[in-house]
């Protein structure tokens, strides 16, 4: 079972920042926080991951609280193409450990 | 950018028939996965594969399912005798398991299986 809790849905105005929260209060010391998204019925797409420091890449920023029990994915300027289901997953940083998907947050970006 | 490719994109079959779904992972990747997603439901892990053997499998992956990497490039999922409840989108994924983006799984676009 997924070890994370996310709101089922969120709306965001186009051009505004989308802030997607995730709770992972039982995260272990060796587990990373991963974010993926799934646009319509396409294959899940990697966004970003981190251990304890905040991370930023060309797609998003990841803010992890100091106690690592929660995190926030930030899409700085949401576009209509960012409408998708966003999954927060905790997982050891090992190539062999499968990702376990929860239900995620359905983000709707509105014009 | 390298990508995981899957064939067929859509297959319709009769209940009880055998189905083989094919995947070509990214060439230097070492770990391979199959997931499925029943319409409207979450993405579910089926099986992981490394070093020519199954590493881990879920309860869904029963004796009707098998995986194979027959020629060093293709990675296949076989369903021996399909049931109506096998209708789903099946996703293949691969990862290198090391390097800068360790743990990033690359997913294919999926194969939609419809069992009638």
Tab-separated table of C-alpha atoms in Angstrom:
chain	number	residue	atom	x	y	z
A	1	UNK	CA	0.000	0.000	0.000
A	2	UNK	CA	1.043	3.564	-0.648
A	3	UNK	CA	2.675	5.268	2.317
A	4	UNK	CA	1.553	8.725	1.300
A	5	UNK	CA	-1.594	10.813	1.637
A	6	UNK	CA	-2.619	13.350	-0.991
A	7	UNK	CA	-5.767	15.386	-1.584
A	8	UNK	CA	-7.859	13.758	-4.310
A	9	UNK	CA	-8.166	16.862	-6.431
A	10	UNK	CA	-7.047	20.467	-6.810
A	11	UNK	CA	-7.665	23.331	-9.198
A	12	UNK	CA	-5.162	25.935	-10.292
A	13	UNK	CA	-5.483	28.960	-12.542
A	14	UNK	CA	-3.295	28.950	-15.620
A	15	UNK	CA	-0.096	30.903	-15.061
A	16	UNK	CA	-0.277	30.604	-11.299
A	17	UNK	CA	1.828	28.360	-9.116
A	18	UNK	CA	0.375	24.960	-8.311
A	19	UNK	CA	1.304	23.692	-4.854
A	20	UNK	CA	0.572	20.010	-4.356
A	21	UNK	CA	0.914	18.704	-0.788
A	22	UNK	CA	1.820	15.212	0.341
A	23	UNK	CA	1.979	13.641	3.785
A	24	UNK	CA	4.409	10.800	4.428
A	25	UNK	CA	4.608	10.663	8.191
A	26	UNK	CA	5.987	7.103	8.300
A	27	UNK	CA	8.847	7.718	5.878
A	28	UNK	CA	12.039	5.826	6.720
A	29	UNK	CA	15.495	7.328	6.829
A	30	UNK	CA	16.562	5.663	3.568
A	31	UNK	CA	13.435	6.546	1.609
A	32	UNK	CA	13.307	9.277	-0.956
A	33	UNK	CA	10.246	11.274	-1.969
A	34	UNK	CA	9.408	10.873	-5.650
A	35	UNK	CA	6.860	12.715	-7.721
A	36	UNK	CA	5.396	11.366	-10.931
A	37	UNK	CA	2.470	12.474	-13.015
A	38	UNK	CA	0.126	10.793	-15.458
A	39	UNK	CA	-1.450	12.828	-18.196
A	40	UNK	CA	-4.732	11.250	-19.246
A	41	UNK	CA	-3.967	7.557	-19.886
A	42	UNK	CA	-0.324	7.991	-20.829
A	43	UNK	CA	2.504	6.281	-18.983
A	44	UNK	CA	3.553	7.898	-15.701
A	45	UNK	CA	6.247	10.532	-16.087
A	46	UNK	CA	9.002	11.264	-13.596
A	47	UNK	CA	9.043	14.824	-12.266
A	48	UNK	CA	11.500	15.114	-9.391
A	49	UNK	CA	12.761	13.389	-6.276
A	50	UNK	CA	14.609	14.295	-3.087
A	51	UNK	CA	15.790	12.995	0.246
A	52	UNK	CA	15.818	15.919	2.650
A	53	UNK	CA	17.039	18.980	0.792
A	54	UNK	CA	14.806	21.042	-1.429
A	55	UNK	CA	15.230	20.233	-5.091
A	56	UNK	CA	14.529	22.106	-8.298
A	57	UNK	CA	14.654	21.086	-11.926
A	58	UNK	CA	13.249	22.335	-15.201
A	59	UNK	CA	9.807	20.989	-14.395
A	60	UNK	CA	9.206	21.702	-10.724
A	61	UNK	CA	10.468	22.346	-7.226
A	62	UNK	CA	10.220	19.963	-4.302
A	63	UNK	CA	10.051	21.303	-0.773
A	64	UNK	CA	10.555	18.716	1.985
A	65	UNK	CA	9.904	19.664	5.605
A	66	UNK	CA	12.745	19.363	8.067
A	67	UNK	CA	11.165	16.362	9.793
A	68	UNK	CA	10.569	14.808	6.326
A	69	UNK	CA	6.982	13.974	7.213
A	70	UNK	CA	5.520	16.027	4.401
A	71	UNK	CA	6.464	17.666	1.139
A	72	UNK	CA	5.100	20.027	-1.486
A	73	UNK	CA	5.537	19.859	-5.230
A	74	UNK	CA	5.498	23.282	-6.834
A	75	UNK	CA	4.779	23.898	-10.499
A	76	UNK	CA	5.796	27.554	-10.716
A	77	UNK	CA	3.677	28.599	-13.700
A	78	UNK	CA	1.009	26.012	-14.386
A	79	UNK	CA	-0.201	25.552	-17.943
A	80	UNK	CA	-3.159	23.643	-19.338
A	81	UNK	CA	-0.755	20.850	-20.274
A	82	UNK	CA	0.018	20.338	-16.592
A	83	UNK	CA	-3.490	18.973	-16.050
A	84	UNK	CA	-2.780	15.444	-14.805
A	85	UNK	CA	-2.828	13.100	-11.837
A	86	UNK	CA	0.201	13.742	-9.631
A	87	UNK	CA	1.604	10.944	-7.509
A	88	UNK	CA	3.786	11.341	-4.440
A	89	UNK	CA	5.703	8.137	-3.686
A	90	UNK	CA	8.253	7.227	-1.040
A	91	UNK	CA	10.821	4.648	-2.018
A	92	UNK	CA	14.388	3.649	-1.208
A	93	UNK	CA	16.809	4.946	-3.830
A	94	UNK	CA	17.445	1.478	-5.166
A	95	UNK	CA	17.060	0.455	-8.765
A	96	UNK	CA	15.177	-2.681	-7.883
A	97	UNK	CA	12.474	-1.412	-5.576
A	98	UNK	CA	9.202	-0.949	-7.425
A	99	UNK	CA	7.219	2.254	-7.229
A	100	UNK	CA	3.934	1.820	-5.377
A	101	UNK	CA	1.331	4.244	-6.668
A	102	UNK	CA	-1.500	5.622	-4.596
A	103	UNK	CA	-4.506	7.459	-5.953
A	104	UNK	CA	-2.645	10.746	-6.359
A	105	UNK	CA	-4.006	14.267	-6.772
A	106	UNK	CA	-5.922	15.172	-9.885
A	107	UNK	CA	-4.750	18.678	-10.777
A	108	UNK	CA	-6.976	20.655	-13.103
A	109	UNK	CA	-5.408	23.773	-14.575
A	110	UNK	CA	-8.104	26.216	-15.562
A	111	UNK	CA	-7.792	28.914	-18.230
B	1	UNK	CA	15.648	11.322	-25.682
B	2	UNK	CA	15.624	7.518	-25.331
B	3	UNK	CA	12.263	5.995	-24.594
B	4	UNK	CA	10.542	2.762	-23.679
B	5	UNK	CA	8.433	1.450	-26.535
B	6	UNK	CA	5.520	-0.952	-26.237
B	7	UNK	CA	3.587	-2.996	-28.740
B	8	UNK	CA	0.805	-3.415	-29.533
B	9	UNK	CA	-0.805	-0.155	-28.499
B	10	UNK	CA	-4.178	-1.886	-28.353
B	11	UNK	CA	-5.110	-5.553	-28.447
B	12	UNK	CA	-8.547	-7.099	-28.382
B	13	UNK	CA	-8.767	-10.777	-27.516
B	14	UNK	CA	-11.278	-13.397	-26.568
B	15	UNK	CA	-11.462	-14.726	-23.033
B	16	UNK	CA	-9.215	-17.737	-22.611
B	17	UNK	CA	-6.745	-16.715	-25.315
B	18	UNK	CA	-3.052	-16.174	-24.723
B	19	UNK	CA	-1.681	-12.665	-25.079
B	20	UNK	CA	1.903	-11.437	-25.309
B	21	UNK	CA	2.667	-7.780	-24.699
B	22	UNK	CA	6.052	-6.553	-25.825
B	23	UNK	CA	8.336	-3.869	-24.538
B	24	UNK	CA	11.701	-2.539	-25.640
B	25	UNK	CA	13.321	-0.914	-22.606
B	26	UNK	CA	15.973	1.783	-22.839
B	27	UNK	CA	19.146	0.093	-24.021
B	28	UNK	CA	21.484	0.535	-21.050
B	29	UNK	CA	18.855	-0.088	-18.406
B	30	UNK	CA	19.102	-3.065	-16.100
B	31	UNK	CA	15.810	-3.182	-14.208
B	32	UNK	CA	12.469	-3.810	-15.838
B	33	UNK	CA	8.904	-3.635	-14.616
B	34	UNK	CA	5.345	-4.309	-15.646
B	35	UNK	CA	2.447	-2.349	-14.199
B	36	UNK	CA	-1.233	-2.369	-15.041
B	37	UNK	CA	-4.018	0.155	-14.699
B	38	UNK	CA	-7.641	-0.886	-14.856
B	39	UNK	CA	-9.784	1.921	-16.249
B	40	UNK	CA	-10.424	4.542	-13.602
B	41	UNK	CA	-8.189	2.876	-11.033
B	42	UNK	CA	-4.660	3.378	-9.802
B	43	UNK	CA	-1.469	2.104	-11.374
B	44	UNK	CA	-0.658	-1.313	-9.882
B	45	UNK	CA	2.724	-3.027	-9.736
B	46	UNK	CA	2.860	-6.488	-11.284
B	47	UNK	CA	6.483	-7.621	-11.463
B	48	UNK	CA	10.091	-6.490	-11.501
B	49	UNK	CA	12.897	-8.224	-13.389
B	50	UNK	CA	16.654	-8.011	-13.031
B	51	UNK	CA	19.546	-10.143	-14.173
B	52	UNK	CA	17.228	-12.432	-16.122
B	53	UNK	CA	15.000	-13.326	-13.240
B	54	UNK	CA	12.008	-12.022	-11.364
B	55	UNK	CA	13.038	-9.827	-8.443
B	56	UNK	CA	9.648	-9.140	-6.962
B	57	UNK	CA	6.025	-9.761	-7.870
B	58	UNK	CA	2.683	-8.691	-6.526
B	59	UNK	CA	-0.327	-10.808	-5.630
B	60	UNK	CA	-1.819	-9.922	-9.001
B	61	UNK	CA	1.030	-11.684	-10.791
B	62	UNK	CA	-0.277	-15.226	-10.460
B	63	UNK	CA	0.473	-18.352	-12.489
B	64	UNK	CA	-1.380	-16.959	-15.492
B	65	UNK	CA	1.342	-14.348	-15.939
B	66	UNK	CA	4.939	-14.770	-17.023
B	67	UNK	CA	7.737	-12.476	-18.120
B	68	UNK	CA	10.697	-13.054	-20.327
B	69	UNK	CA	13.639	-11.233	-21.831
B	70	UNK	CA	14.255	-13.543	-24.750
B	71	UNK	CA	16.863	-11.691	-26.790
B	72	UNK	CA	18.492	-9.053	-24.635
B	73	UNK	CA	16.324	-6.253	-25.971
B	74	UNK	CA	12.677	-7.226	-25.740
B	75	UNK	CA	10.896	-7.677	-22.423
B	76	UNK	CA	7.595	-9.504	-22.700
B	77	UNK	CA	4.559	-10.087	-20.510
B	78	UNK	CA	2.516	-13.170	-21.304
B	79	UNK	CA	-0.968	-13.818	-20.017
B	80	UNK	CA	-1.650	-17.485	-20.553
B	81	UNK	CA	-5.439	-17.581	-20.474
B	82	UNK	CA	-7.012	-14.159	-20.380
B	83	UNK	CA	-9.978	-13.302	-18.192
B	84	UNK	CA	-12.395	-10.412	-18.477
B	85	UNK	CA	-10.769	-8.767	-15.459
B	86	UNK	CA	-7.415	-8.677	-17.255
B	87	UNK	CA	-8.757	-5.829	-19.376
B	88	UNK	CA	-6.481	-2.927	-18.530
B	89	UNK	CA	-3.667	-0.710	-19.702
B	90	UNK	CA	-0.328	-2.440	-19.203
B	91	UNK	CA	2.751	-0.283	-18.735
B	92	UNK	CA	6.337	-1.375	-19.081
B	93	UNK	CA	9.067	0.579	-17.286
B	94	UNK	CA	12.825	0.447	-17.012
B	95	UNK	CA	15.577	2.091	-15.021
B	96	UNK	CA	19.328	2.051	-14.953
B	97	UNK	CA	19.359	1.631	-11.200
B	98	UNK	CA	22.300	3.945	-10.780
B	99	UNK	CA	23.726	7.309	-11.688
B	100	UNK	CA	22.459	10.823	-11.214
B	101	UNK	CA	18.757	10.093	-11.454
B	102	UNK	CA	18.842	6.781	-9.652
B	103	UNK	CA	15.411	5.397	-9.194
B	104	UNK	CA	13.803	7.278	-12.060
B	105	UNK	CA	11.609	4.818	-13.885
B	106	UNK	CA	10.938	5.467	-17.529
B	107	UNK	CA	7.496	4.283	-18.591
B	108	UNK	CA	6.217	3.328	-21.991
B	109	UNK	CA	2.963	4.624	-23.399
B	110	UNK	CA	1.178	1.414	-22.533
B	111	UNK	CA	-0.642	-1.440	-24.236
B	112	UNK	CA	-4.386	-1.441	-23.846
B	113	UNK	CA	-5.757	-4.961	-23.521
B	114	UNK	CA	-9.454	-5.575	-24.013
B	115	UNK	CA	-10.754	-9.050	-23.201
B	116	UNK	CA	-14.175	-9.921	-24.597
